[in-house]
Tab-separated table of C-alpha atoms in Angstrom:
chain	number	residue	atom	x	y	z
A	1288	MET	CA	-26.388	59.525	-63.117
A	1289	LEU	CA	-27.292	62.268	-65.556
A	1290	THR	CA	-30.522	64.213	-65.340
A	1291	PRO	CA	-31.769	67.025	-67.609
A	1292	SER	CA	-30.458	69.534	-65.058
A	1293	ALA	CA	-26.867	68.463	-65.902
A	1294	ALA	CA	-27.019	69.981	-69.389
A	1295	ARG	CA	-24.807	72.951	-68.565
A	1296	GLU	CA	-22.213	70.798	-66.796
A	1297	VAL	CA	-21.866	68.515	-69.837
A	1298	ALA	CA	-21.731	71.448	-72.256
A	1299	ASP	CA	-19.077	73.221	-70.197
A	1300	ALA	CA	-16.967	70.053	-69.949
A	1301	TYR	CA	-16.747	70.009	-73.761
A	1302	GLY	CA	-16.535	73.759	-74.295
A	1303	LEU	CA	-19.922	73.939	-76.011
A	1304	ASP	CA	-21.471	77.394	-76.096
A	1305	GLY	CA	-25.121	78.401	-76.170
A	1306	THR	CA	-28.162	77.492	-74.129
A	1307	ALA	CA	-27.866	73.814	-73.199
A	1308	THR	CA	-30.769	71.366	-73.079
A	1309	LEU	CA	-30.370	67.690	-72.201
A	1310	THR	CA	-33.125	65.311	-73.331
A	1311	GLY	CA	-33.536	61.627	-72.707
A	1312	PRO	CA	-32.280	59.081	-72.297
A	1313	VAL	CA	-33.044	58.507	-75.978
A	1314	ALA	CA	-31.374	55.079	-76.243
A	1315	ARG	CA	-30.031	52.400	-73.934
A	1316	GLY	CA	-27.466	49.616	-74.302
A	1317	GLN	CA	-26.135	46.964	-71.952
A	1318	LEU	CA	-23.417	49.192	-70.483
A	1319	GLY	CA	-24.829	52.687	-70.776
A	1320	GLN	CA	-27.347	55.048	-72.264
A	1321	VAL	CA	-27.454	58.002	-74.652
A	1322	TRP	CA	-28.877	61.496	-74.174
A	1323	ARG	CA	-29.413	64.296	-76.675
A	1324	LEU	CA	-27.682	67.592	-75.877
A	1325	ASP	CA	-28.788	70.699	-77.794
A	1326	THR	CA	-26.543	73.761	-77.583
A	1327	GLY	CA	-27.261	76.814	-79.676
A	1328	HIS	CA	-27.437	75.645	-83.288
A	1329	GLU	CA	-25.823	72.233	-82.674
A	1330	SER	CA	-26.993	68.878	-81.361
A	1331	HIS	CA	-24.846	66.207	-79.772
A	1332	ALA	CA	-25.153	62.624	-78.510
A	1333	VAL	CA	-23.972	62.151	-74.927
A	1334	LYS	CA	-22.914	58.649	-73.875
A	1335	GLU	CA	-23.319	57.916	-70.153
A	1336	TRP	CA	-22.010	54.706	-68.558
A	1337	PHE	CA	-23.859	52.850	-65.815
A	1338	ALA	CA	-20.497	52.125	-64.145
A	1339	THR	CA	-17.457	54.380	-64.513
A	1340	PRO	CA	-15.076	52.862	-67.094
A	1341	ASP	CA	-11.356	53.321	-67.573
A	1342	LEU	CA	-11.571	56.689	-69.339
A	1343	ASP	CA	-8.306	56.119	-71.226
A	1344	ALA	CA	-9.606	52.804	-72.567
A	1345	ALA	CA	-12.917	54.442	-73.455
A	1346	SER	CA	-11.103	56.787	-75.818
A	1347	ARG	CA	-9.079	54.181	-77.709
A	1348	ASP	CA	-11.604	54.078	-80.543
A	1349	ALA	CA	-10.764	57.608	-81.716
A	1350	ASP	CA	-8.032	56.531	-84.148
A	1351	LEU	CA	-10.225	53.909	-85.811
A	1352	VAL	CA	-13.153	56.327	-86.082
A	1353	ASP	CA	-10.951	58.940	-87.765
A	1354	ALA	CA	-9.401	56.367	-90.100
A	1355	ALA	CA	-12.799	54.899	-90.987
A	1356	ARG	CA	-14.183	58.335	-91.820
A	1357	GLY	CA	-11.177	58.776	-94.099
A	1358	HIS	CA	-12.257	55.625	-95.939
A	1359	GLY	CA	-15.774	56.947	-96.453
A	1360	VAL	CA	-17.481	55.251	-93.512
A	1361	VAL	CA	-20.377	57.297	-92.158
A	1362	THR	CA	-19.975	57.561	-88.397
A	1363	PRO	CA	-20.479	60.433	-85.926
A	1364	ARG	CA	-17.525	62.705	-85.237
A	1365	ILE	CA	-16.066	62.432	-81.750
A	1366	ARG	CA	-16.117	65.623	-79.710
A	1367	HIS	CA	-13.104	66.460	-77.536
A	1368	THR	CA	-12.848	68.499	-74.366
A	1369	PRO	CA	-10.830	71.743	-74.472
A	1370	THR	CA	-7.835	69.759	-73.190
A	1371	GLY	CA	-8.198	67.157	-75.946
A	1372	ASP	CA	-9.780	64.355	-73.933
A	1373	VAL	CA	-12.430	62.117	-75.487
A	1374	ALA	CA	-14.111	61.005	-72.247
A	1375	THR	CA	-14.385	62.877	-68.974
A	1376	THR	CA	-16.448	63.097	-65.802
A	1377	VAL	CA	-18.971	65.765	-64.891
A	1378	CYS	CA	-20.242	66.615	-61.439
A	1379	THR	CA	-23.976	66.003	-61.053
A	1380	ALA	CA	-26.373	65.997	-58.124
A	1381	ASP	CA	-25.669	62.262	-57.707
A	1382	GLY	CA	-21.888	62.593	-57.905
A	1383	ASP	CA	-19.361	62.312	-60.726
A	1384	THR	CA	-20.659	60.759	-63.944
A	1385	ALA	CA	-18.471	59.561	-66.854
A	1386	VAL	CA	-19.527	60.872	-70.261
A	1387	ARG	CA	-18.380	61.351	-73.807
A	1388	VAL	CA	-19.913	63.424	-76.591
A	1389	PHE	CA	-20.436	62.803	-80.312
A	1390	GLU	CA	-21.884	64.647	-83.252
A	1391	TRP	CA	-25.647	64.044	-83.363
A	1392	VAL	CA	-26.886	62.008	-86.359
A	1393	ASP	CA	-30.585	61.396	-86.959
A	1394	LEU	CA	-30.982	57.632	-87.339
A	1395	GLN	CA	-33.799	55.373	-88.416
A	1396	PRO	CA	-34.967	52.410	-86.289
A	1397	ARG	CA	-32.937	49.217	-86.153
A	1398	THR	CA	-33.386	46.816	-89.071
A	1399	ARG	CA	-31.425	43.951	-90.577
A	1400	ARG	CA	-32.840	44.791	-94.020
A	1401	LEU	CA	-30.445	47.625	-94.800
A	1402	ASP	CA	-29.169	47.893	-98.374
A	1403	PRO	CA	-26.711	44.959	-98.456
A	1404	VAL	CA	-24.492	46.678	-101.019
A	1405	ALA	CA	-24.112	49.713	-98.756
A	1406	VAL	CA	-23.402	47.480	-95.760
A	1407	GLY	CA	-20.734	45.584	-97.713
A	1408	ARG	CA	-19.014	48.786	-98.794
A	1409	THR	CA	-19.174	50.154	-95.257
A	1410	LEU	CA	-17.566	47.025	-93.807
A	1411	ALA	CA	-14.839	47.154	-96.450
A	1412	GLY	CA	-14.076	50.734	-95.390
A	1413	LEU	CA	-13.884	49.705	-91.745
A	1414	HIS	CA	-11.503	46.864	-92.547
A	1415	ARG	CA	-9.320	48.996	-94.784
A	1416	ALA	CA	-9.061	51.456	-91.890
A	1417	GLY	CA	-8.145	48.808	-89.311
A	1418	ALA	CA	-4.445	48.548	-88.525
A	1419	PRO	CA	-2.794	45.116	-88.121
A	1420	SER	CA	-2.745	43.906	-84.521
A	1421	ASP	CA	-0.672	41.329	-82.667
A	1422	GLU	CA	-2.795	41.495	-79.502
A	1423	ALA	CA	-4.575	38.361	-78.299
A	1424	VAL	CA	-8.250	38.102	-79.244
A	1425	ASP	CA	-10.611	38.234	-76.256
A	1426	ASN	CA	-12.402	34.976	-75.405
A	1427	TRP	CA	-15.731	36.777	-75.961
A	1428	PHE	CA	-14.938	36.697	-79.690
A	1429	ALA	CA	-12.907	33.500	-79.865
A	1430	THR	CA	-14.243	30.663	-77.691
A	1431	GLY	CA	-17.413	28.680	-77.222
A	1432	PHE	CA	-19.123	27.815	-73.960
A	1433	GLY	CA	-18.847	24.027	-73.981
A	1434	GLU	CA	-21.479	21.294	-73.636
A	1435	GLN	CA	-21.327	20.834	-69.866
A	1436	ARG	CA	-21.498	24.555	-69.179
A	1437	TRP	CA	-24.523	24.930	-71.475
A	1438	ARG	CA	-26.294	22.067	-69.683
A	1439	ASP	CA	-25.369	23.441	-66.250
A	1440	LEU	CA	-26.669	26.864	-67.282
A	1441	HIS	CA	-29.927	25.363	-68.461
A	1442	GLN	CA	-30.371	23.564	-65.138
A	1443	ARG	CA	-29.620	26.774	-63.267
A	1444	VAL	CA	-32.287	28.849	-65.026
A	1445	LEU	CA	-34.706	25.928	-64.816
A	1446	ASP	CA	-34.214	25.745	-61.052
A	1447	GLU	CA	-34.753	29.509	-60.778
A	1448	GLY	CA	-37.990	29.342	-62.777
A	1449	ALA	CA	-36.790	31.489	-65.676
A	1450	PRO	CA	-39.571	31.969	-68.251
A	1451	PHE	CA	-37.107	31.197	-71.054
A	1452	ALA	CA	-35.760	27.942	-69.546
A	1453	GLY	CA	-37.753	25.877	-72.025
A	1454	GLN	CA	-36.395	27.751	-75.030
A	1455	LEU	CA	-32.836	27.300	-73.808
A	1456	GLY	CA	-33.361	23.609	-73.142
A	1457	ALA	CA	-34.778	23.038	-76.626
A	1458	LEU	CA	-31.761	24.759	-78.183
A	1459	VAL	CA	-28.866	23.313	-76.157
A	1460	ASP	CA	-28.001	20.527	-78.620
A	1461	GLU	CA	-27.755	23.011	-81.496
A	1462	LEU	CA	-25.757	25.483	-79.403
A	1463	VAL	CA	-23.273	22.731	-78.599
A	1464	ALA	CA	-23.108	21.458	-82.178
A	1465	VAL	CA	-22.403	24.863	-83.721
A	1466	GLU	CA	-19.391	25.362	-81.453
A	1467	SER	CA	-17.639	22.675	-83.500
A	1468	VAL	CA	-16.730	25.417	-86.014
A	1469	VAL	CA	-14.517	27.328	-83.562
A	1470	GLU	CA	-10.964	27.955	-84.783
A	1471	PRO	CA	-8.287	30.587	-84.039
A	1472	HIS	CA	-8.458	34.066	-85.536
A	1473	GLU	CA	-5.927	34.685	-88.320
A	1474	SER	CA	-4.325	37.861	-89.729
A	1475	THR	CA	-5.942	40.036	-87.096
A	1476	ILE	CA	-6.573	43.751	-87.526
A	1477	VAL	CA	-8.348	46.307	-85.338
A	1478	CYS	CA	-12.049	45.631	-85.932
A	1479	HIS	CA	-15.277	47.151	-84.631
A	1480	ARG	CA	-16.410	43.746	-83.224
A	1481	ASP	CA	-19.979	44.842	-82.439
A	1482	LEU	CA	-21.572	45.157	-85.869
A	1483	TRP	CA	-25.051	44.000	-84.940
A	1484	ALA	CA	-28.046	45.847	-86.345
A	1485	ASP	CA	-28.167	47.972	-83.162
A	1486	ASN	CA	-24.922	49.651	-84.240
A	1487	VAL	CA	-25.288	49.708	-88.030
A	1488	LEU	CA	-28.248	51.939	-88.792
A	1489	ALA	CA	-29.668	53.997	-91.626
A	1490	THR	CA	-29.592	57.765	-91.333
A	1491	VAL	CA	-32.749	59.703	-92.180
A	1492	GLY	CA	-31.062	60.383	-95.514
A	1493	GLY	CA	-30.636	56.664	-96.194
A	1494	GLU	CA	-26.882	56.289	-95.644
A	1495	VAL	CA	-25.500	53.395	-93.586
A	1496	CYS	CA	-24.035	54.740	-90.346
A	1497	VAL	CA	-21.840	52.851	-87.847
A	1498	ILE	CA	-21.950	53.786	-84.156
A	1499	ASP	CA	-20.506	52.535	-80.845
A	1500	PHE	CA	-16.873	51.602	-81.508
A	1501	GLU	CA	-16.100	50.937	-77.856
A	1502	ASN	CA	-15.764	47.151	-78.260
A	1503	LEU	CA	-13.090	47.516	-80.923
A	1504	GLY	CA	-10.034	45.316	-80.833
A	1505	PRO	CA	-8.176	42.556	-82.651
A	1506	ALA	CA	-10.146	40.160	-84.834
A	1507	ASP	CA	-9.878	38.302	-88.116
A	1508	PRO	CA	-11.631	40.432	-90.773
A	1509	SER	CA	-12.922	37.240	-92.391
A	1510	GLN	CA	-14.669	36.359	-89.147
A	1511	GLU	CA	-16.213	39.818	-88.820
A	1512	LEU	CA	-17.349	39.594	-92.439
A	1513	ALA	CA	-19.021	36.244	-91.677
A	1514	MET	CA	-20.830	37.801	-88.725
A	1515	VAL	CA	-22.097	40.674	-90.878
A	1516	LEU	CA	-23.184	38.276	-93.628
A	1517	PHE	CA	-25.292	36.424	-91.060
A	1518	GLU	CA	-26.755	39.552	-89.475
A	1519	PHE	CA	-27.541	41.570	-92.585
A	1520	GLY	CA	-27.991	38.682	-94.998
A	1521	ASP	CA	-30.935	37.862	-92.722
A	1522	ASP	CA	-31.104	34.245	-93.941
A	1523	ASP	CA	-31.559	35.418	-97.543
A	1524	PRO	CA	-28.883	34.020	-99.920
A	1525	ALA	CA	-29.401	36.816	-102.446
A	1526	ARG	CA	-28.755	39.482	-99.805
A	1527	ALA	CA	-25.651	37.661	-98.572
A	1528	ARG	CA	-24.250	37.458	-102.131
A	1529	LEU	CA	-24.851	41.153	-102.772
A	1530	LEU	CA	-23.177	42.135	-99.500
A	1531	HIS	CA	-20.208	39.830	-100.073
A	1532	THR	CA	-19.676	41.015	-103.647
A	1533	ALA	CA	-19.878	44.694	-102.653
A	1534	TYR	CA	-17.401	44.110	-99.838
A	1535	ARG	CA	-14.857	42.458	-102.121
A	1536	GLU	CA	-15.273	45.047	-104.893
A	1537	ALA	CA	-14.686	47.818	-102.332
A	1538	GLY	CA	-11.360	46.287	-101.321
A	1539	GLY	CA	-12.339	44.447	-98.154
A	1540	PRO	CA	-9.567	42.011	-97.124
A	1541	GLY	CA	-11.756	39.306	-95.570
A	1542	ARG	CA	-12.809	36.093	-97.301
A	1543	VAL	CA	-15.483	33.690	-96.029
A	1544	THR	CA	-14.698	30.204	-97.299
A	1545	ARG	CA	-15.310	27.746	-94.426
A	1546	ARG	CA	-17.311	27.145	-91.267
A	1547	GLY	CA	-14.425	28.267	-89.083
A	1548	HIS	CA	-14.827	31.818	-90.344
A	1549	PHE	CA	-18.042	31.970	-88.284
A	1550	THR	CA	-16.113	31.541	-85.022
A	1551	MET	CA	-16.645	35.118	-83.807
A	1552	LEU	CA	-20.379	34.909	-84.482
A	1553	VAL	CA	-20.675	31.605	-82.606
A	1554	ALA	CA	-18.531	32.844	-79.718
A	1555	GLU	CA	-20.585	36.006	-79.282
A	1556	GLN	CA	-23.814	34.003	-79.277
A	1557	ALA	CA	-22.413	31.783	-76.510
A	1558	HIS	CA	-21.159	34.592	-74.310
A	1559	ILE	CA	-24.241	36.784	-74.773
A	1560	GLY	CA	-26.447	33.829	-73.847
A	1561	GLN	CA	-24.387	33.029	-70.775
A	1562	LEU	CA	-24.284	36.650	-69.620
A	1563	ALA	CA	-27.998	37.256	-70.108
A	1564	CYS	CA	-28.904	34.100	-68.173
A	1565	SER	CA	-26.434	34.702	-65.343
A	1566	ARG	CA	-27.532	38.295	-64.916
A	1567	TRP	CA	-31.186	37.210	-64.954
A	1568	VAL	CA	-30.521	34.846	-62.045
A	1569	GLY	CA	-28.782	37.605	-60.086
A	1570	ALA	CA	-31.184	40.450	-60.941
A	1571	SER	CA	-33.096	41.948	-58.029
A	1572	SER	CA	-35.898	43.713	-59.898
A	1573	GLU	CA	-38.628	42.330	-62.112
A	1574	SER	CA	-38.071	45.025	-64.734
A	1575	GLU	CA	-34.398	44.075	-65.032
A	1576	ARG	CA	-35.318	40.395	-65.328
A	1577	GLU	CA	-37.768	41.241	-68.103
A	1578	ARG	CA	-35.078	43.171	-69.966
A	1579	LEU	CA	-32.540	40.352	-69.610
A	1580	ALA	CA	-35.078	37.704	-70.646
A	1581	ALA	CA	-35.816	39.702	-73.800
A	1582	TRP	CA	-32.078	39.940	-74.481
A	1583	PHE	CA	-31.626	36.186	-74.120
A	1584	LEU	CA	-34.665	35.422	-76.295
A	1585	GLU	CA	-32.977	37.117	-79.245
A	1586	ILE	CA	-30.943	33.890	-79.486
A	1587	PRO	CA	-33.727	31.269	-79.805
A	1588	ASP	CA	-35.641	33.724	-82.001
A	1589	ASP	CA	-32.698	33.844	-84.430
A	1590	PRO	CA	-30.144	31.147	-83.540
A	1591	VAL	CA	-26.754	30.656	-85.146
A	1592	THR	CA	-26.829	26.993	-86.206
A	1593	LEU	CA	-24.802	24.782	-88.537
A	1594	PRO	CA	-27.527	24.687	-91.235
A	1595	ARG	CA	-27.758	28.472	-91.248
A	1596	ILE	CA	-23.984	28.844	-91.450
A	1597	ASP	CA	-23.945	26.421	-94.372
A	1598	ARG	CA	-26.631	28.433	-96.182
A	1599	VAL	CA	-24.486	31.555	-95.952
A	1600	LEU	CA	-21.435	29.653	-97.160
A	1601	ALA	CA	-23.344	28.243	-100.126
A	1602	ALA	CA	-24.403	31.757	-101.081
A	1603	VAL	CA	-20.911	33.290	-101.110
A	1604	THR	CA	-18.561	30.476	-102.159
């Protein structure tokens, strides 16, 4: 794992000159965390993984990032090592640690109330940058969980005494019902596939900035548009209409016209819920259980349900 003392090792791995200072971690996700690296007159974001990934796979987002920037999407530049690699390992006191480095961008806190017009234009740029893909869509973005598995999961967390077991139990019928919308992805392109408010943030200057492209892959742009309408429409029909109109006027190829276009949103809700609960059961520390419980509770606090899907549809069709 990184520590502040690894600043020089990270800077040298990317050929960055000047006195190096590593601060953080300044942010954490499910798979890794981010540090700030200051070198001379420049600042950089350093991504560190909790478990070493396939470094070649970790760099596959570079083409989409470059293409998106060409379409006006605000996103940090990717830094390369002197040999042209995107991700590499550095030797630390605890052993080799996988890292990658980006341009530092000062970002405001997470909010779903970003300017919907700017979000719509940003998504259109991402989709115009995405190349067609004939790869299969991962189940994470394409399938539900199923009634029996939801009920078995509820019983499992109930037996383990999970503090959120009641919230899951109260929501199971709606979680099952909303999976009725699931349909195959169509006309897939390379999409970001992780456009929650954690990864679409305002800069200090007010621009909409997209980060963390590492979940990119094939998806139906209409389904990603539906997900963004839900997230940044924030259950407000006027916001959803503004976002949808801006997206279409900016040349976005997606169209949200039916419940099935919300498949990716429903699938992600199912798999996030399952993963959070399963990891909670297997967690060995109370702090990790608290973190996973908070992650799961994002679902009952803001569930994807048929009535909410229908409200978005009514706003944009």
